[in-house]
Short mmCIF file of N, CA and C in Angstrom, two decimals:
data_model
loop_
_atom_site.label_atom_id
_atom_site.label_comp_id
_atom_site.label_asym_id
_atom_site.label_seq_id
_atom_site.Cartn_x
_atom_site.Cartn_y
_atom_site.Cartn_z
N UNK U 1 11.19 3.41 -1.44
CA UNK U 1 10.05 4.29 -1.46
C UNK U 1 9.85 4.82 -2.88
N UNK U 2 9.75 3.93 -3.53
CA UNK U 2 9.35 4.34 -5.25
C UNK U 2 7.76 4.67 -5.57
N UNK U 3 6.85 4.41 -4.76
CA UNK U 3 5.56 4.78 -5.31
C UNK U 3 5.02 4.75 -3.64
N UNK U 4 3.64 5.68 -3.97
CA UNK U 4 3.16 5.95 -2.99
C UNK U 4 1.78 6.05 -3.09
N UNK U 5 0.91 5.95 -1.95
CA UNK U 5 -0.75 5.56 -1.83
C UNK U 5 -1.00 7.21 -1.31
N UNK U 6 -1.81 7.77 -1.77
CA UNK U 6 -2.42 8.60 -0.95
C UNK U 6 -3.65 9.06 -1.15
N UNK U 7 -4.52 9.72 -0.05
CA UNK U 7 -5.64 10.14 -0.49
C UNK U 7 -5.38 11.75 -0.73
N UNK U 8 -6.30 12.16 -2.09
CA UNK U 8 -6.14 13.58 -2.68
C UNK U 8 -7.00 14.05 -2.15
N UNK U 9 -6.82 15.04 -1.64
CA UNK U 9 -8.61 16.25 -0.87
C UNK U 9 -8.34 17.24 -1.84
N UNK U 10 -9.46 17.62 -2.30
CA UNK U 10 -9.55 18.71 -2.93
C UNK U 10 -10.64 19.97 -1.45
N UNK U 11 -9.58 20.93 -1.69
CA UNK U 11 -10.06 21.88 -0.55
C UNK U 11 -10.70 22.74 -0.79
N UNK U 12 -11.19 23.82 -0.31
CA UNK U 12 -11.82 25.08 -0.93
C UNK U 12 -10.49 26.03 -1.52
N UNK U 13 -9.47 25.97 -1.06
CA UNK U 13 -8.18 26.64 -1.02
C UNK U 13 -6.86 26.25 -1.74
N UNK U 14 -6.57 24.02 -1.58
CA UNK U 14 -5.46 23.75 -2.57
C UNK U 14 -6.56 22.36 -2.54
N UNK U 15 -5.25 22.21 -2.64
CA UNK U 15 -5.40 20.45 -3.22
C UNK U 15 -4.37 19.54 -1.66
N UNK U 16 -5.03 19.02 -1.04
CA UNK U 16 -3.85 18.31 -0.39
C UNK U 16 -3.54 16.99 -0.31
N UNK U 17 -2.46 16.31 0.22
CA UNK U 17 -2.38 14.94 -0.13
C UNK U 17 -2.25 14.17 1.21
N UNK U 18 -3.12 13.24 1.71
CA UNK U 18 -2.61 11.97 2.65
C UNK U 18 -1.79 10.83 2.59
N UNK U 19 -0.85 10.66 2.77
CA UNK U 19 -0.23 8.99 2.50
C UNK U 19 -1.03 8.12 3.24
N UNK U 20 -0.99 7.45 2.84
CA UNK U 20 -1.26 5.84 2.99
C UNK U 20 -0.19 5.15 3.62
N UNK U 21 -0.06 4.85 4.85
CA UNK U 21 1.02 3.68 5.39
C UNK U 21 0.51 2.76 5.72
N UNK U 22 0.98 1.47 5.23
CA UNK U 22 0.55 0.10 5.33
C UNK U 22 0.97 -0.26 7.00
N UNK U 23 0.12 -1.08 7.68
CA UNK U 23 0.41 -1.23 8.89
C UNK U 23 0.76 -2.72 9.17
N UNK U 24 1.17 -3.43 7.95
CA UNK U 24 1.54 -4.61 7.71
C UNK U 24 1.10 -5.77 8.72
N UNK U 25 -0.57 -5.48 8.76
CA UNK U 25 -1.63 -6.44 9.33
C UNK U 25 -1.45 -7.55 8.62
N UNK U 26 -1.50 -8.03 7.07
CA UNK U 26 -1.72 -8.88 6.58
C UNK U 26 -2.98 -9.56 6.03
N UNK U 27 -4.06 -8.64 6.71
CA UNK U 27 -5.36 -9.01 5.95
C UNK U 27 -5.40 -9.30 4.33
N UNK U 28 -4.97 -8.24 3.82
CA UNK U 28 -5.09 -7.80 2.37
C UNK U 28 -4.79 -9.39 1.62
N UNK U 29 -3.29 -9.80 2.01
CA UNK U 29 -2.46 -11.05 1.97
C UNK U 29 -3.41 -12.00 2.17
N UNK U 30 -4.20 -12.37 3.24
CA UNK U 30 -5.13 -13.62 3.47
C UNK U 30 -6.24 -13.91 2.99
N UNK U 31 -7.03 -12.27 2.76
CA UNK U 31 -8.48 -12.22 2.16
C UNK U 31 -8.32 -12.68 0.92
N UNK U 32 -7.19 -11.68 0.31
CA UNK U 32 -7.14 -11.31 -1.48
C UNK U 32 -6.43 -11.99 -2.36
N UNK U 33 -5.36 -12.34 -1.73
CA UNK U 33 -4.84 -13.40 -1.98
C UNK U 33 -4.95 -14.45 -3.28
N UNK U 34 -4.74 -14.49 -4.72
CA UNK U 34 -5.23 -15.33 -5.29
C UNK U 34 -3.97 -15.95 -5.67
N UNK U 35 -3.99 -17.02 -5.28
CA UNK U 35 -2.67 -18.15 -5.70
C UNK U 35 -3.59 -19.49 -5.73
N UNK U 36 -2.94 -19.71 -6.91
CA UNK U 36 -3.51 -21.70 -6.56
C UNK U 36 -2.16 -22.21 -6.84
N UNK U 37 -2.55 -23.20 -6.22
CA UNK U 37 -1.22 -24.91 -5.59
C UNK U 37 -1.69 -25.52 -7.03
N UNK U 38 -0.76 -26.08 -7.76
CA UNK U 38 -1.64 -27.40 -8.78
C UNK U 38 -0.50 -28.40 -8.11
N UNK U 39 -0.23 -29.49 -7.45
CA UNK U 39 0.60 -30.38 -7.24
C UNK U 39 0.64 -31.03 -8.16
N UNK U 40 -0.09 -31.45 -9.18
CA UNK U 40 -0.20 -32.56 -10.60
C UNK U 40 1.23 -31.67 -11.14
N UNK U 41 1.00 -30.40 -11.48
CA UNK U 41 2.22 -29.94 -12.25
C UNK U 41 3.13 -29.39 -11.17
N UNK U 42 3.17 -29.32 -9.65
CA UNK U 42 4.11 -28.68 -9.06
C UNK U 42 4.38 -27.11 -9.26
N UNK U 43 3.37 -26.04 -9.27
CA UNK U 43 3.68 -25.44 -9.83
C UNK U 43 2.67 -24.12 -8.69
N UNK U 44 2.80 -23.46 -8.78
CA UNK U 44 2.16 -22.08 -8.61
C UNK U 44 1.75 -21.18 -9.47
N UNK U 45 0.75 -21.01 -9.08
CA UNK U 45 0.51 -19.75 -10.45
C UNK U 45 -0.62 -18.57 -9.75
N UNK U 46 -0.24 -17.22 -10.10
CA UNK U 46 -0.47 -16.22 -9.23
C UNK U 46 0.56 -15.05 -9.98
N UNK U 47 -0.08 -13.79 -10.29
CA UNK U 47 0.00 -12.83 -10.63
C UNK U 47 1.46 -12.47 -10.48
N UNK U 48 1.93 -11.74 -11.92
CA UNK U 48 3.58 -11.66 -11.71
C UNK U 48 4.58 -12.75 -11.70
N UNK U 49 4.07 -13.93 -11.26
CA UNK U 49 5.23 -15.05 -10.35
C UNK U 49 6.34 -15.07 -11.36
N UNK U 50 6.37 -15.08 -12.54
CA UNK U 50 7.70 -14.86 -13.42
C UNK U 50 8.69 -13.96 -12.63
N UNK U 51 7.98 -12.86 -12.35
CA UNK U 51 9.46 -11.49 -11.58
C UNK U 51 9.48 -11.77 -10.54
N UNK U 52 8.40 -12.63 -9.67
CA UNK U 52 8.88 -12.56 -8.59
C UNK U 52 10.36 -14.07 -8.41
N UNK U 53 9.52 -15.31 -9.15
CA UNK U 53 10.85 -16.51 -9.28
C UNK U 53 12.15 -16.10 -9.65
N UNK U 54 12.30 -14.90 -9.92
CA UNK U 54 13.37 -14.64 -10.41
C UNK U 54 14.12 -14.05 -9.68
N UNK U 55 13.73 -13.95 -8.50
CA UNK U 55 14.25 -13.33 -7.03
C UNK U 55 14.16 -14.45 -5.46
N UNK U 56 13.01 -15.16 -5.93
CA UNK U 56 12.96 -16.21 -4.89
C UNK U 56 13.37 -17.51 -5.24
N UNK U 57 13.69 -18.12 -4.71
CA UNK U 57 13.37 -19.94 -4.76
C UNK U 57 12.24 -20.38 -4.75
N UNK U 58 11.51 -20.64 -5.64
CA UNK U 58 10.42 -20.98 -5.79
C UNK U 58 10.20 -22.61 -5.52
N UNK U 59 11.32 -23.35 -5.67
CA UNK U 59 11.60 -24.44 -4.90
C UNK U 59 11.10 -24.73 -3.53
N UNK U 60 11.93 -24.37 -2.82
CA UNK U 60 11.57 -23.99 -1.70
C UNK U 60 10.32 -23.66 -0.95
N UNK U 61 9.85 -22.81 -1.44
CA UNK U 61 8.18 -22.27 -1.20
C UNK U 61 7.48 -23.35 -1.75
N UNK U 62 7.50 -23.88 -3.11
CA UNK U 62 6.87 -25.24 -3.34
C UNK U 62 6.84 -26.61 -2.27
N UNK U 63 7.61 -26.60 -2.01
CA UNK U 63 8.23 -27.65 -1.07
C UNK U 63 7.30 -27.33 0.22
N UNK U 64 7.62 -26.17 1.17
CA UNK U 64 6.48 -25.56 2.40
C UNK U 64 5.16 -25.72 2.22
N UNK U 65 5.06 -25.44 0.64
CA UNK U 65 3.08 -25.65 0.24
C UNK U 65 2.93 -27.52 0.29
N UNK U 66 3.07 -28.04 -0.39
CA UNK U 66 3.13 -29.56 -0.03
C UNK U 66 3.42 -30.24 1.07
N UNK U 67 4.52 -29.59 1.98
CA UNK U 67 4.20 -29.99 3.32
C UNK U 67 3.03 -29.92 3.70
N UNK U 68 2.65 -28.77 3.81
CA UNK U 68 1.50 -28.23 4.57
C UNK U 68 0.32 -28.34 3.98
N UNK U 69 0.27 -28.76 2.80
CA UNK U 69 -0.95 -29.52 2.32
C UNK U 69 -1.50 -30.80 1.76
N UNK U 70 -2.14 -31.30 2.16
CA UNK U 70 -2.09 -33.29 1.14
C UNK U 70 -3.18 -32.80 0.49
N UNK U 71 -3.55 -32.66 -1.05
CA UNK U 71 -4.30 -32.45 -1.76
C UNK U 71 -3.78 -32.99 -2.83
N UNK U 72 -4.45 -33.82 -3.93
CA UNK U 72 -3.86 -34.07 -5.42
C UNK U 72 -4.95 -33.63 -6.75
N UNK U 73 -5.32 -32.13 -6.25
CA UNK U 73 -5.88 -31.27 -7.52
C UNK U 73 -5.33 -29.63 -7.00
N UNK U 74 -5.96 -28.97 -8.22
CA UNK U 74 -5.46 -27.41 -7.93
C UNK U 74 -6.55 -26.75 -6.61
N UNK U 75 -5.94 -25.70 -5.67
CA UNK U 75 -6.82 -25.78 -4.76
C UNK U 75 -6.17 -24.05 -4.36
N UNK U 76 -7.01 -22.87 -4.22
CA UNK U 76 -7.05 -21.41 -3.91
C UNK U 76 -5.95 -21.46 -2.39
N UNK U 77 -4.69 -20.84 -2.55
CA UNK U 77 -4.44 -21.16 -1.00
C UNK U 77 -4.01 -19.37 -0.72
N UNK U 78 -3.72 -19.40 1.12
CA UNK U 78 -3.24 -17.49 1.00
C UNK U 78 -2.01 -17.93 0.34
N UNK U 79 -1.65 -16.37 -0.03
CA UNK U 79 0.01 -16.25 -0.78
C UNK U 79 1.03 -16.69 0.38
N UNK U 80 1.97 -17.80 0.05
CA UNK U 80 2.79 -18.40 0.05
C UNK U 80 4.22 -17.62 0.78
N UNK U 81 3.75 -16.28 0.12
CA UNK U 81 4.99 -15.34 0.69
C UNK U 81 4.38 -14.76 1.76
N UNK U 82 3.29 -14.40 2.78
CA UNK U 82 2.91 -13.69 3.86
C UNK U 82 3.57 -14.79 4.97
N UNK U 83 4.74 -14.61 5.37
CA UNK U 83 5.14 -14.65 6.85
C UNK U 83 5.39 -13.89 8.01
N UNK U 84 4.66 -14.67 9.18
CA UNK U 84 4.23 -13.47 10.15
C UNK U 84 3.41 -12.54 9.83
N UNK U 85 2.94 -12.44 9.29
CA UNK U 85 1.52 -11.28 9.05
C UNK U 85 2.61 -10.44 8.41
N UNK U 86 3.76 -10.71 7.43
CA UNK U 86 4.34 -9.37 6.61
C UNK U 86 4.94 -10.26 5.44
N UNK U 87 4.83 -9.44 4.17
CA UNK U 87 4.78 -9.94 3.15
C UNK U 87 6.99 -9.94 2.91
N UNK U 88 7.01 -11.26 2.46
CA UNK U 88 8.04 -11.73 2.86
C UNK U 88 8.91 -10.94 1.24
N UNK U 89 8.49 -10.72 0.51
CA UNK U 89 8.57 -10.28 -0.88
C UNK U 89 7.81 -8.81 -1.50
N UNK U 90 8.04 -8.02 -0.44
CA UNK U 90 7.79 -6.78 -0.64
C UNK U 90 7.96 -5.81 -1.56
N UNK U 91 8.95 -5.82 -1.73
CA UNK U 91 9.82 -4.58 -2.76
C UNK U 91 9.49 -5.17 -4.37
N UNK U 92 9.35 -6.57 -4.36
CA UNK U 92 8.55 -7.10 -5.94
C UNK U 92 7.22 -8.14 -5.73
N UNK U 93 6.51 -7.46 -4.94
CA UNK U 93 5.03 -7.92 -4.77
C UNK U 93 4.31 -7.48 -5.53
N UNK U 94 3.60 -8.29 -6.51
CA UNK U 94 2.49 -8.75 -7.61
C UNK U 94 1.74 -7.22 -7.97
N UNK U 95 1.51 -6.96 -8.73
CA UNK U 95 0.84 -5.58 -9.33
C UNK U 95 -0.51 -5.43 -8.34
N UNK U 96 -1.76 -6.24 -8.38
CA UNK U 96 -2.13 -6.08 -7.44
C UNK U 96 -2.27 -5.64 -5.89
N UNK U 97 -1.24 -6.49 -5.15
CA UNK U 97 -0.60 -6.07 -3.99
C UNK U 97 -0.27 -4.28 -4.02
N UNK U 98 0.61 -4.27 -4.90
CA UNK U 98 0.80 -2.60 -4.77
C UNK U 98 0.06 -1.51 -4.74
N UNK U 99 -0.92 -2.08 -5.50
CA UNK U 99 -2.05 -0.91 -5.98
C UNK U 99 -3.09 -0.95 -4.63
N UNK U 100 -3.27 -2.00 -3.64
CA UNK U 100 -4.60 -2.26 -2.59
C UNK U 100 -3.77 -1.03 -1.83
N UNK U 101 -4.55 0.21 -1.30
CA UNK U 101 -6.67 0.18 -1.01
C UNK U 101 -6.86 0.71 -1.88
N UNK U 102 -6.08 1.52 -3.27
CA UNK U 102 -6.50 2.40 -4.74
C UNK U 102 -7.63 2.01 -4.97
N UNK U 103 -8.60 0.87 -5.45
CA UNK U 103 -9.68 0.13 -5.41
C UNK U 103 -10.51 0.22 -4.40
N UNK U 104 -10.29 0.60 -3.15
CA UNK U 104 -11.09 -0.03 -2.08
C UNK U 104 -10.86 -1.04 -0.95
N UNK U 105 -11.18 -0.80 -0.13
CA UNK U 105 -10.90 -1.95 1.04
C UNK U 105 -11.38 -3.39 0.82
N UNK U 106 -12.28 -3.71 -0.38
CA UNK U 106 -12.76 -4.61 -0.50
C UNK U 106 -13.36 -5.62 0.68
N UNK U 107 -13.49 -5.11 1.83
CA UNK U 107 -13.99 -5.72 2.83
C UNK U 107 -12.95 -6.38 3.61
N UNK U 108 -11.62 -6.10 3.46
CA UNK U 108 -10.57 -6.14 4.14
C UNK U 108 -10.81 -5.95 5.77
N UNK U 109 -11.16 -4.49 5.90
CA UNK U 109 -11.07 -4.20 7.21
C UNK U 109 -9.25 -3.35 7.39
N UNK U 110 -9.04 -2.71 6.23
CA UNK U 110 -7.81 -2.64 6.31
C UNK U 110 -7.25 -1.22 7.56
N UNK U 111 -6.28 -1.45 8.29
CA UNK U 111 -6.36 -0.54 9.42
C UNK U 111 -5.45 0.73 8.74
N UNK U 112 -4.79 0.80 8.27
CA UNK U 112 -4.10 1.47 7.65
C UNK U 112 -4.97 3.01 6.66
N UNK U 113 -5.97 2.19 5.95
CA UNK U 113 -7.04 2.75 5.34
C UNK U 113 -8.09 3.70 6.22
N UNK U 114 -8.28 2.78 7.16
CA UNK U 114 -9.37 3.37 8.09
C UNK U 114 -8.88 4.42 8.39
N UNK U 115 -7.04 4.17 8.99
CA UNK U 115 -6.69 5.36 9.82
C UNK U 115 -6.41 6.65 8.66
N UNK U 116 -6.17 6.28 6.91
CA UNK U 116 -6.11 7.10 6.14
C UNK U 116 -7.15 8.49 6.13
N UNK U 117 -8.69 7.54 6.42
CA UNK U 117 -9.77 7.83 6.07
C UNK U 117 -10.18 8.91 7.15
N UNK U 118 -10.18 8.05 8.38
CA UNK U 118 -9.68 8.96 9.66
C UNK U 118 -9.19 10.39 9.73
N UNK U 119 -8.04 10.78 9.26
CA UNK U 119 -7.30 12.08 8.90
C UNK U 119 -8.20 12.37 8.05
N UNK U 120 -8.55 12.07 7.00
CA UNK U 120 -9.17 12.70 6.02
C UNK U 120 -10.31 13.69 6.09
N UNK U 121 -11.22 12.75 6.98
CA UNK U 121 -12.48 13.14 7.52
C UNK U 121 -11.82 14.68 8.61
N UNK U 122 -10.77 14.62 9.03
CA UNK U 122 -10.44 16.09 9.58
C UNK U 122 -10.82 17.20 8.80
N UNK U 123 -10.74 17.29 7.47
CA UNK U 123 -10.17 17.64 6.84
C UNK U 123 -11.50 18.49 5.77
N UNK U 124 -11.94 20.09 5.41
CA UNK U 124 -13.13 20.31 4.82
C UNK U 124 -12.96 19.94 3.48
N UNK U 125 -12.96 18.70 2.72
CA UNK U 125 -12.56 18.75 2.00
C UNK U 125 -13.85 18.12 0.46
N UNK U 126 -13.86 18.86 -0.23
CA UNK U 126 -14.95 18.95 -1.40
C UNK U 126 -14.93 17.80 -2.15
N UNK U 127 -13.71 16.70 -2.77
CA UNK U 127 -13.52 15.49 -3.02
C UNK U 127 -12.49 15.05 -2.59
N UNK U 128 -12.53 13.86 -2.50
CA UNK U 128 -11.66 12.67 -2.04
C UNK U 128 -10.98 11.50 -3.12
N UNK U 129 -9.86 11.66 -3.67
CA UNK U 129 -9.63 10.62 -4.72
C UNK U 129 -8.49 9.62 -3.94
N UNK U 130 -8.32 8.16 -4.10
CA UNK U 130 -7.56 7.14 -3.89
C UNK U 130 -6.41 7.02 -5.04
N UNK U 131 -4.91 7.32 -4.75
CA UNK U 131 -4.56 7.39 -6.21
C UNK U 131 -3.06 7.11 -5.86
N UNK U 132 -2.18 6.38 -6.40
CA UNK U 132 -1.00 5.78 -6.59
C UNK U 132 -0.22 6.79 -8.00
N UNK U 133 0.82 6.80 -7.36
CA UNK U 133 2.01 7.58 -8.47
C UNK U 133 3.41 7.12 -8.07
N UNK U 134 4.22 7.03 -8.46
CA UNK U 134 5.63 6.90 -8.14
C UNK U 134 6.13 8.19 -8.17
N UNK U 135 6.73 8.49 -7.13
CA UNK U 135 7.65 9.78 -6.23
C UNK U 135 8.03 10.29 -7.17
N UNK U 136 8.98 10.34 -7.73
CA UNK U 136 9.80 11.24 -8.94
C UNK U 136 9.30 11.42 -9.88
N UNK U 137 7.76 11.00 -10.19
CA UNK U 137 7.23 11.65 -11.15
C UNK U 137 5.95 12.61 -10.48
N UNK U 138 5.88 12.82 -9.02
CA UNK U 138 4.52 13.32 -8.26
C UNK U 138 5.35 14.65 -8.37
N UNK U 139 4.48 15.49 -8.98
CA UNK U 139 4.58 17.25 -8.47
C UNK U 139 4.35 17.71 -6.75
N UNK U 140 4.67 18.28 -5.88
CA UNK U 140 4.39 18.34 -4.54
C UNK U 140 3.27 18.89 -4.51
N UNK U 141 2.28 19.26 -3.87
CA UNK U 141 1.34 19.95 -4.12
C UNK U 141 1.35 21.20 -3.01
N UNK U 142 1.10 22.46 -3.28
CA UNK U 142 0.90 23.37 -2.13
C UNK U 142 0.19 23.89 -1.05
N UNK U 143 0.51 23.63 0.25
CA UNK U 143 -0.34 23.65 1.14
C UNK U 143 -0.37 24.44 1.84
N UNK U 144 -1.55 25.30 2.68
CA UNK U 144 -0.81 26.24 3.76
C UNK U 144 -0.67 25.20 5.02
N UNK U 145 0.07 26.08 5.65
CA UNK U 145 0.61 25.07 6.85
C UNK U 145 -0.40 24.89 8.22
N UNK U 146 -1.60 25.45 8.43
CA UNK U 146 -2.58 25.06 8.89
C UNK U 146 -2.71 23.92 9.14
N UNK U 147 -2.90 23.44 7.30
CA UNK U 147 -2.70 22.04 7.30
C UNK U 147 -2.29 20.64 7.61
N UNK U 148 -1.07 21.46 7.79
CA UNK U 148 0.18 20.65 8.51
C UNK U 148 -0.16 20.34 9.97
N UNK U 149 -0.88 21.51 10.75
CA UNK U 149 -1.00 21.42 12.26
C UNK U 149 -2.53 20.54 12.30
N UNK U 150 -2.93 20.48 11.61
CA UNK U 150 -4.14 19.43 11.79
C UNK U 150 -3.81 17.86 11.52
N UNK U 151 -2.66 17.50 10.64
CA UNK U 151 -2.27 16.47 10.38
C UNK U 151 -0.91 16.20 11.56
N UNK U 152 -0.50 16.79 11.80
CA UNK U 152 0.37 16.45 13.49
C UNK U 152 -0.55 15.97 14.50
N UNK U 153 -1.92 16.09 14.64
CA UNK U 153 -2.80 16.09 15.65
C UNK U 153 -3.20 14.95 15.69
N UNK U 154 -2.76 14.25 14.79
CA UNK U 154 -3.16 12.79 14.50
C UNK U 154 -1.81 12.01 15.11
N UNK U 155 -0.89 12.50 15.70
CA UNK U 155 0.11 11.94 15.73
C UNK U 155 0.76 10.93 14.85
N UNK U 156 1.41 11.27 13.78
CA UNK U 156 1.96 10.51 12.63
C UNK U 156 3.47 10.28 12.99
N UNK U 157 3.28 9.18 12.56
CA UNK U 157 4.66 8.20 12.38
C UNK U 157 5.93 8.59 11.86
N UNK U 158 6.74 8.42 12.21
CA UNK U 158 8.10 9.44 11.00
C UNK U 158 7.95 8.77 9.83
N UNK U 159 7.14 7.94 9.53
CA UNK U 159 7.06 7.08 7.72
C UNK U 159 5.73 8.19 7.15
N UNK U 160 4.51 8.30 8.21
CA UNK U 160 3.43 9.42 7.90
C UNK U 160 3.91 10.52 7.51
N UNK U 161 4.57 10.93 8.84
CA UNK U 161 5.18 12.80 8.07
C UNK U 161 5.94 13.07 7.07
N UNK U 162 7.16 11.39 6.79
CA UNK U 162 8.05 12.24 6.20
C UNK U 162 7.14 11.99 4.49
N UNK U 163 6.26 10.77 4.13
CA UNK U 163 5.70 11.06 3.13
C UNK U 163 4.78 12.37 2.94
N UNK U 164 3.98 12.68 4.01
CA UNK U 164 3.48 14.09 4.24
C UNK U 164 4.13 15.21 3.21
N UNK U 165 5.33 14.94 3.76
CA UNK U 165 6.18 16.67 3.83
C UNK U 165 6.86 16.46 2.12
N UNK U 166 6.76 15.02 1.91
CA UNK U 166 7.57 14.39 0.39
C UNK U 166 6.34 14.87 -0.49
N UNK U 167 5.31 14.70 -0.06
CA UNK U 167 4.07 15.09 -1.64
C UNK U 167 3.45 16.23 -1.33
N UNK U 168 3.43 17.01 -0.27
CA UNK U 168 3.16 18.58 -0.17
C UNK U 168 3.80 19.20 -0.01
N UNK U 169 3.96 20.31 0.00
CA UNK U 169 5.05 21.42 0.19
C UNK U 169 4.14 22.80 1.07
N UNK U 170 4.60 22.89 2.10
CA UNK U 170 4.00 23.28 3.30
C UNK U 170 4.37 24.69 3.26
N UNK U 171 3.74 26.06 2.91
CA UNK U 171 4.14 27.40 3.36
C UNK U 171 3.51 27.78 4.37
N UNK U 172 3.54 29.32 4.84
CA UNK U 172 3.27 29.91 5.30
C UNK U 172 3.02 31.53 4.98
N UNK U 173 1.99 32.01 5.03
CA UNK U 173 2.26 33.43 4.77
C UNK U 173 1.96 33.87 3.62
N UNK U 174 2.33 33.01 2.54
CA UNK U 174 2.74 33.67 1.39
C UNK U 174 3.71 33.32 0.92
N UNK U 175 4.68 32.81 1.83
CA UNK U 175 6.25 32.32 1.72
C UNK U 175 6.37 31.10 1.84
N UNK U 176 6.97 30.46 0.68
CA UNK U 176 7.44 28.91 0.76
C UNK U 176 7.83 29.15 2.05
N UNK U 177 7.76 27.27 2.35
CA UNK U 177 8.90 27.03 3.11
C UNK U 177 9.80 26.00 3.01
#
């Protein structure tokens, strides 16, 4: 859990934050996807693939793409690593990958987003920003705990709350908590 998606509301009162949890549909993976096959050179090429070969067998995955395809030019295929609708190479997936929905759904249909957007819309909130940070450098932001009881109502996930409770800091009263 080194970086995190969330949407920023700016309130009449603070600032609060939504996470973003991926619901590891796989759309993003099939739509967005930019990898091409060249079989002339055997090769893949697609954003990052240096850090990622350096963790996978790229052998291997070469080998699955040529099964599964008879073509003898370069040709757009989905990424190579989405098995089962979950990205098989997660923790060092392509700069891109990390950053989707920051940009936009791009016509994804992404469910994760929707349901982001969803909470959000609870919420009176004056702007809305899409914005990625890595944890140990995010300040928490302060919330009253109101807040908190409108975002339970959504019934969140223990991955929802506990990022929740990780980028806001929830009082009451007057009094941390």
């Amino acid at each position: 859990m080194s970086e995190v998606i969330f949407a920023e509301l700016v309130l009449n009162d603070c600032v609060l934050r939504i996470p973003f949890v991926c619901q590891m549909c796989g759309r993003c993976c099939e739509m967005l996807g930019r990898v091409v096959f060249d079989p002339a050179e055997n090769k893949i090429y697609m954003e990052d693939f240096d850090v990622i070969s350096k963790h996978v067998n790229v052998y291997d995955v070469l080998e699955e793409i040529k099964r599964n395809l008879e073509v003898n030019h370069p040709v757009l295929i989905k990424c190579p690593f989405l098995k089962d609708k979950k990205c098989s190479i997660h923790p060092i997936r392509p700069r891109s990958c990390r950053e989707f929905p920051v940009r936009g759904d791009e016509g994804v249909g992404c469910p994760g987003l929707k349901r982001l957007r969803e909470i959000a819309n609870a919420f009176p909130f004056r702007s809305l920003d899409l914005k990625i940070a890595k944890i140990k450098d995010l300040k928490r932001t302060e919330v009253p705990i109101k807040y908190l009881g409108i975002f339970l109502m959504f019934n969140p996930s223990y991955e929802e709350l506990k990022l929740f409770l990780t980028i806001n800091k929830v009082f009451r009263n007057k009094r941390k908590v």
